[in-house]
Coordinates of C-alpha atoms and ligand atoms in Angstrom, one line a residue:
X25 CA -0.2 -14.5 16.9
X26 CA -1.3 -18.1 16.7
X27 CA -3.3 -18.8 13.6
X28 CA -5.9 -21.3 12.4
X29 CA -5.7 -21.6 8.7
X30 CA -8.9 -22.8 7.0
X31 CA -8.1 -24.3 3.6
X32 CA -5.0 -26.2 2.6
X33 CA -4.7 -23.9 -0.4
X34 CA -1.9 -22.9 -2.7
X35 CA -1.9 -19.3 -1.3
X36 CA -1.8 -20.5 2.3
X37 CA 1.0 -22.9 1.5
X38 CA 3.2 -20.2 0.0
X39 CA 2.8 -16.5 0.5
X40 CA 0.6 -16.6 3.6
X41 CA 2.5 -19.0 5.7
X42 CA 5.6 -16.9 4.7
X43 CA 3.8 -13.7 5.8
X44 CA 2.7 -15.3 9.1
X45 CA 6.2 -16.3 9.9
X46 CA 7.7 -13.0 8.9
X47 CA 5.3 -11.3 11.3
X48 CA 6.4 -13.6 14.1
X49 CA 3.3 -15.8 14.1
X50 CA 2.8 -19.6 14.1
X51 CA 0.4 -22.0 12.5
X52 CA -1.7 -23.4 15.3
X53 CA -4.2 -25.4 13.2
X54 CA -4.7 -26.3 9.5
X55 CA -8.3 -27.1 8.7
X56 CA -9.0 -29.0 5.4
X57 CA -11.8 -31.1 3.9
X58 CA -9.2 -33.8 3.7
X59 CA -7.3 -35.1 6.7
X60 CA -4.4 -36.3 4.4
X61 CA -4.1 -32.8 2.9
X62 CA -4.2 -31.2 6.3
X63 CA -1.5 -33.6 7.6
X64 CA 0.6 -33.0 4.6
X65 CA 0.3 -29.2 5.1
X66 CA 1.0 -29.5 8.9
X67 CA 4.1 -31.6 8.1
X68 CA 5.5 -28.7 6.2
X69 CA 4.3 -25.8 8.3
X70 CA 3.5 -27.1 11.8
X71 CA 0.2 -26.9 13.6
X72 CA -2.5 -29.5 14.3
X73 CA -4.3 -31.0 11.3
X74 CA -8.0 -31.5 11.3
X75 CA -11.1 -31.7 9.2
X76 CA -13.2 -30.3 12.0
X77 CA -13.2 -26.5 12.0
X78 CA -14.9 -26.3 15.4
X79 CA -11.8 -27.9 17.1
X80 CA -9.6 -25.2 15.8
X81 CA -12.1 -22.5 16.7
X82 CA -12.5 -23.8 20.2
X83 CA -8.8 -23.4 20.9
X84 CA -8.4 -20.4 23.1
X85 CA -4.8 -19.9 22.1
X86 CA -5.8 -19.2 18.5
X87 CA -6.3 -15.5 18.1
X88 CA -6.8 -15.2 14.3
X89 CA -8.2 -17.2 11.5
X90 CA -7.1 -17.0 7.8
X91 CA -9.7 -18.4 5.3
X92 CA -8.4 -19.4 1.9
X93 CA -10.8 -22.2 0.9
X94 CA -12.7 -22.2 -2.3
X95 CA -15.0 -19.2 -2.6
X96 CA -18.3 -20.8 -1.7
X97 CA -17.0 -21.8 1.7
X98 CA -15.8 -18.3 2.8
X99 CA -19.2 -17.3 4.1
X100 CA -20.0 -20.2 6.4
X101 CA -16.5 -20.5 7.6
X102 CA -16.1 -16.8 8.3
X103 CA -19.4 -16.7 10.1
X104 CA -18.3 -19.6 12.4
X105 CA -14.9 -17.9 13.1
X106 CA -16.6 -14.6 13.9
X107 CA -19.1 -16.4 16.2
X108 CA -16.1 -17.9 18.0
X109 CA -14.8 -14.4 18.6
X110 CA -11.7 -14.8 16.4
X111 CA -10.2 -12.0 14.3
X112 CA -10.7 -13.0 10.6
X113 CA -8.6 -12.4 7.5
X114 CA -10.7 -13.7 4.6
X115 CA -9.7 -14.2 1.0
X116 CA -11.4 -12.5 -1.8
X117 CA -14.1 -12.7 -3.0
X118 CA -15.5 -12.5 0.5
X119 CA -18.5 -14.5 -0.4
X120 CA -20.7 -15.6 -3.3
X121 CA -23.1 -12.7 -2.9
X122 CA -23.0 -9.1 -1.7
X123 CA -25.8 -9.9 0.8
X124 CA -23.7 -12.7 2.3
X125 CA -20.7 -10.2 2.6
X126 CA -23.0 -7.7 4.3
X127 CA -24.0 -10.4 6.9
X128 CA -20.3 -11.1 7.5
X129 CA -19.4 -7.4 7.9
X130 CA -22.3 -6.8 10.3
X131 CA -21.6 -10.0 12.3
X132 CA -18.0 -9.0 12.8
X133 CA -19.0 -5.5 13.9
X134 CA -21.6 -6.9 16.4
X135 CA -19.0 -9.3 17.8
X136 CA -16.3 -6.6 17.9
X137 CA -13.8 -8.6 16.0
X138 CA -11.4 -7.5 13.3
X139 CA -12.6 -8.6 9.9
X140 CA -10.4 -8.0 6.9
X141 CA -10.1 -8.9 3.2
X142 CA -6.8 -10.1 1.7
X143 CA -6.6 -7.6 -1.1
X144 CA -2.9 -7.6 -1.5
X145 CA -2.4 -5.0 -4.3
X146 CA -3.1 -2.0 -2.0
X147 CA -0.1 -3.3 0.1
X148 CA 2.3 -3.1 -2.8
X149 CA 5.0 -0.4 -2.7
X150 CA 4.2 0.3 -6.4
X151 CA 0.5 1.0 -5.7
X152 CA 1.3 3.1 -2.7
X153 CA 3.7 5.2 -4.8
X154 CA 1.1 5.6 -7.5
X155 CA -1.5 6.7 -4.8
X156 CA 1.0 9.2 -3.4
X157 CA 1.3 10.8 -6.9
X158 CA -2.4 10.9 -7.3
X159 CA -3.0 12.3 -3.8
X160 CA -0.3 15.0 -4.3
X161 CA -2.2 16.2 -7.4
X162 CA 0.7 15.3 -9.8
X163 CA -1.7 14.3 -12.6
X164 CA -4.5 16.7 -11.8
X165 CA -8.1 15.6 -12.0
X166 CA -8.4 12.0 -13.1
X167 CA -10.1 11.5 -16.4
X168 CA -9.7 7.8 -16.9
X169 CA -8.1 4.6 -15.7
X170 CA -7.1 1.5 -17.7
X171 CA -6.4 -1.7 -15.9
X172 CA -4.6 -4.5 -17.7
X173 CA -4.9 -7.7 -15.7
X174 CA -5.0 -10.4 -18.4
X175 CA -2.7 -13.2 -17.3
X176 CA -2.2 -16.9 -18.0
X177 CA -3.6 -19.1 -15.2
X178 CA -0.8 -21.5 -14.1
X179 CA -1.6 -25.1 -14.8
X180 CA -1.5 -25.9 -11.0
X181 CA -4.5 -23.5 -10.5
X182 CA -6.5 -24.7 -13.5
X183 CA -9.0 -26.6 -11.3
X184 CA -12.2 -25.1 -9.7
X185 CA -11.4 -21.6 -11.0
X186 CA -12.0 -22.6 -14.6
X187 CA -14.6 -25.4 -14.2
X188 CA -16.8 -24.9 -11.1
X189 CA -19.3 -22.0 -11.0
X190 CA -20.7 -23.5 -7.7
X191 CA -17.3 -23.0 -6.1
X192 CA -17.1 -19.4 -7.3
X193 CA -15.0 -20.0 -10.4
X194 CA -14.5 -17.6 -13.3
X195 CA -12.2 -14.7 -13.9
X196 CA -14.7 -12.1 -12.6
X197 CA -14.8 -13.6 -9.1
X198 CA -11.0 -14.1 -9.2
X199 CA -9.5 -11.0 -10.7
X200 CA -12.2 -8.4 -11.3
X201 CA -12.5 -8.1 -7.5
X202 CA -8.8 -7.2 -7.2
X203 CA -9.1 -4.6 -9.9
X204 CA -12.2 -3.1 -8.3
X205 CA -10.4 -2.8 -5.0
X206 CA -7.3 -1.3 -6.6
X207 CA -9.3 1.3 -8.4
X208 CA -11.3 2.2 -5.3
X209 CA -8.0 2.4 -3.4
X210 CA -6.5 4.9 -5.8
X211 CA -9.5 7.0 -6.6
X212 CA -11.1 7.0 -3.2
X213 CA -14.6 6.5 -4.7
X214 CA -16.9 3.7 -5.6
X215 CA -18.0 2.7 -9.1
X216 CA -21.6 3.7 -9.8
X217 CA -22.5 1.6 -12.9
X218 CA -20.8 -0.8 -15.3
X219 CA -21.1 -2.3 -18.8
X220 CA -19.3 -5.5 -19.6
X221 CA -18.8 -8.4 -21.9
X222 CA -17.3 -11.8 -20.9
X223 CA -16.2 -14.7 -22.9
X224 CA -14.5 -18.1 -23.0
X225 CA -11.2 -17.9 -24.7
X226 CA -9.6 -21.3 -24.2
X227 CA -9.7 -22.4 -20.6
X228 CA -13.2 -21.8 -19.1
X229 CA -15.4 -24.8 -18.8
X230 CA -18.8 -23.4 -17.8
X231 CA -17.3 -20.2 -16.5
X232 CA -15.9 -17.1 -18.2
X233 CA -12.2 -16.9 -18.5
X234 CA -12.0 -13.4 -20.0
X235 CA -13.8 -10.1 -19.3
X236 CA -13.7 -6.5 -20.4
X237 CA -15.8 -3.9 -18.6
X238 CA -16.2 -0.1 -18.3
X239 CA -17.1 1.5 -15.1
X240 CA -18.4 5.0 -14.4
X241 CA -17.2 6.8 -11.3
X242 CA -19.0 9.5 -9.3
X243 CA -16.3 12.0 -10.3
X244 CA -17.0 11.4 -13.9
X245 CA -13.8 9.4 -14.5
X246 CA -14.1 6.3 -16.7
X247 CA -12.4 3.0 -15.9
X248 CA -11.6 0.3 -18.4
X249 CA -10.8 -3.1 -16.9
X250 CA -9.5 -6.2 -18.7
X251 CA -9.1 -9.6 -16.9
X252 CA -8.3 -12.9 -18.4
X253 CA -6.8 -16.4 -17.5
X254 CA -5.6 -17.0 -21.1
X255 CA -3.1 -14.3 -22.0
X256 CA 0.4 -15.7 -21.7
X257 CA 2.4 -12.8 -22.9
X258 CA 0.3 -9.6 -22.3
X259 CA 1.9 -8.6 -19.0
X260 CA -0.1 -6.5 -16.5
X261 CA -0.4 -2.8 -15.9
X262 CA -2.5 0.1 -14.7
X263 CA -2.6 3.6 -16.3
X264 CA -4.1 6.8 -14.8
X265 CA -4.7 9.7 -17.1
X266 CA -5.4 13.1 -15.6
X267 CA -5.7 16.7 -16.7
X268 CA -2.0 17.4 -15.8
X269 CA -0.3 14.1 -16.6
X270 CA -0.4 10.4 -16.8
X271 CA 0.9 7.5 -14.6
X272 CA 1.9 4.4 -16.6
X273 CA 2.7 1.4 -14.5
X274 CA 3.7 -2.0 -16.0
X275 CA 3.8 -5.4 -14.3
X276 CA 2.3 -4.1 -11.1
X277 CA -0.9 -6.2 -11.0
X278 CA 0.9 -9.1 -9.5
X279 CA 1.7 -10.9 -6.2
X280 CA 5.3 -9.8 -6.2
X281 CA 6.9 -6.5 -5.3
X282 CA 8.0 -5.7 -8.9
X283 CA 7.1 -3.4 -11.8
X284 CA 7.9 0.0 -13.3
X285 CA 6.2 3.3 -12.9
X286 CA 6.5 6.3 -15.1
X287 CA 5.0 9.8 -14.5
X288 CA 4.4 11.7 -17.7
X289 CA 3.7 15.4 -17.6
X290 CA 4.4 18.5 -19.7
X291 CA 7.8 18.6 -18.0
X292 CA 8.8 15.2 -19.4
X293 CA 9.0 11.6 -18.3
X294 CA 10.1 10.5 -14.8
X295 CA 10.7 7.0 -13.4
X296 CA 9.1 6.6 -10.0
X297 CA 10.8 4.4 -7.4
X298 CA 9.0 2.4 -4.7
X299 CA 9.6 0.1 -1.7
X300 CA 10.0 -3.6 -2.5
X301 CA 8.4 -5.1 0.6
X302 CA 6.5 -8.3 0.4
X303 CA 2.8 -7.5 -0.2
X304 CA 1.3 -10.2 2.0
X305 CA 3.7 -9.5 4.9
X306 CA 2.7 -5.9 4.7
X307 CA -1.0 -6.7 4.7
X308 CA -0.7 -9.2 7.5
X309 CA 1.2 -6.5 9.5
X310 CA -1.6 -4.0 9.1
X311 CA -4.1 -6.8 10.1
X312 CA -2.1 -7.5 13.3
X313 CA -2.0 -3.8 14.2
X314 CA -5.7 -3.6 13.7
X315 CA -6.3 -6.6 16.0
X316 CA -4.1 -4.9 18.6
X317 CA -6.4 -1.9 18.4
X318 CA -4.0 0.3 16.3
X319 CA -5.4 1.4 13.0
X320 CA -7.4 -0.5 10.4
X321 CA -6.6 -3.4 8.1
X322 CA -5.2 -2.6 4.7
X323 CA -8.6 -3.7 3.3
X324 CA -11.4 -4.3 5.7
X325 CA -14.7 -6.1 5.4
X326 CA -16.4 -3.2 3.7
X327 CA -13.7 -3.0 1.1
X328 CA -14.2 -6.7 0.4
X329 CA -17.9 -6.2 0.1
X330 CA -17.5 -3.3 -2.3
X331 CA -15.0 -5.1 -4.5
X332 CA -17.5 -8.0 -4.6
X333 CA -20.3 -5.6 -5.4
X334 CA -18.4 -4.3 -8.5
X335 CA -17.7 -7.8 -9.6
X336 CA -21.3 -8.9 -9.2
X337 CA -22.4 -5.9 -11.3
X338 CA -19.9 -6.7 -14.0
X339 CA -21.2 -10.3 -14.0
X340 CA -24.8 -9.1 -14.3
X341 CA -23.9 -6.6 -17.0
X342 CA -22.0 -9.3 -19.0
X343 CA -24.9 -11.7 -18.6
X344 CA -27.7 -9.2 -19.5
X345 CA -25.9 -6.9 -21.9
X346 CA -27.3 -4.0 -19.9
X347 CA -25.7 -1.1 -18.1
X348 CA -25.9 -2.2 -14.4
X349 CA -25.9 -0.1 -11.3
X350 CA -23.5 -1.3 -8.6
X351 CA -25.5 -2.3 -5.5
X352 CA -23.5 -2.0 -2.2
X353 CA -26.2 -3.4 0.2
X354 CA -26.4 -0.2 2.1
X355 CA -22.7 0.3 2.6
Ligands
NDP555 P1 -6.4 -23.8 -4.3 O1 -7.1 -24.4 -5.4 O2 -4.9 -24.0 -4.2 O3 -7.0 -24.2 -2.9 C1 -8.4 -24.0 -2.7 C2 -9.0 -25.2 -2.0 O4 -8.8 -26.3 -2.8 C3 -8.2 -25.6 -0.7 O5 -8.7 -24.9 0.4 C4 -8.3 -27.1 -0.6 O6 -9.5 -27.5 0.1 C5 -8.6 -27.5 -2.1 N1 -7.4 -28.2 -2.6 C6 -6.1 -27.8 -2.6 N2 -5.3 -28.7 -3.2 C7 -6.1 -29.7 -3.6 C8 -5.9 -30.9 -4.2 N3 -4.7 -31.3 -4.6 N4 -7.0 -31.8 -4.4 C9 -8.2 -31.4 -4.0 N5 -8.5 -30.2 -3.4 C10 -7.4 -29.4 -3.2 O7 -6.7 -22.2 -4.4 P2 -5.9 -20.9 -4.2 O8 -4.9 -21.0 -3.1 O9 -5.4 -20.5 -5.5 O10 -7.1 -19.9 -3.7 C11 -7.7 -20.1 -2.5 C12 -8.5 -18.8 -2.2 O11 -7.5 -17.7 -2.1 C13 -9.5 -18.4 -3.2 O12 -10.6 -17.8 -2.5 C14 -8.8 -17.3 -4.0 O13 -9.7 -16.4 -4.6 C15 -7.9 -16.7 -3.0 N6 -6.6 -16.2 -3.5 C16 -6.2 -14.9 -3.2 C17 -5.1 -14.4 -3.7 C18 -4.7 -13.0 -3.2 O14 -3.7 -12.5 -3.7 N7 -5.4 -12.4 -2.3 C19 -4.2 -15.2 -4.5 C20 -4.6 -16.5 -4.8 C21 -5.8 -17.0 -4.3 P3 -9.6 -27.7 1.6 O15 -10.2 -26.5 2.2 O16 -10.5 -28.9 1.8 O17 -8.2 -27.9 2.1

């Protein structure tokens, strides 16, 4: 697959170029707002450098577009790529609003192109092992989920994320969307309503850098989610508590194939092993299979819309102090 990368971003520069190569693909174009940044990127990874997205989209040898610009650009860039008939892998959050995401999903369906969201956690061996335990009924009916996703934002990323609401900054747009997708992946149901509080705890300049929320699920399960940019030593984790047991997973809300999983039941404690494949390579592989007409992406456009809808509800709940219904724009 020959790719056009839109956004000379940190994630494109590292994990995603690595995943493209691992799947046998090449960088055809790198599109940036800065010609110098595009050239610098192309010097490292190959491809033609441009500031004009239309040039890359007009190239008939480009089959797929990966969008990893700042969040406010995802909508117009994805719409242009879809209109050009390219398969699109878009970063989360898909857009600034759920309505925009709905337009993207419908446009891709009308055009008949693959449209996917780069939610990497459902590609982790750890999360697939957890889901297998849940699906096999090993912990019975799920009563509650606790998501610990409070990290310290590396200095290199302390730019628009902590200072630019107009670019989609803030921890809710950045991390709550991942937690929403991960919980949806495991439970197979969509949050109905949320309560939330957000705050600034050391890094945010005009945006929240920490958030706690509680979501109610159709099954009656309760979900507690904690996201932050300011917690240097907390580590991450996810816990599922059911009528027959609990799954305790540490260090699994991460970009790397690491962590520990423990199943606790009346029979005792059991360490659960899992595959250590690269998350982004796995996700890209599923995307390429979907483009080839085999199966679906790990997370499709509707998954991206729904994770954004949960984040939007959390933001609204934190702003108003009110219990807020999650609105999925008809999806
Ligand atoms: P970066 O801040 O590294 O890059 C975002 C944009 O900032 C780039 O597209 C680029 O704009 C611009 N930029 C990059 N470096 C500079 C610089 N030195 N000076 C000025 N501008 C610069 O963001 P991330 O890579 O962390 O995130 C990009 C997207 O990917 C976001 O939507 C984020 O949510 C998502 N993401 C997803 C992850 C996942 O696991 N799914 C993990 C990390 C991020 P230009 O487009 O003009 O080149």
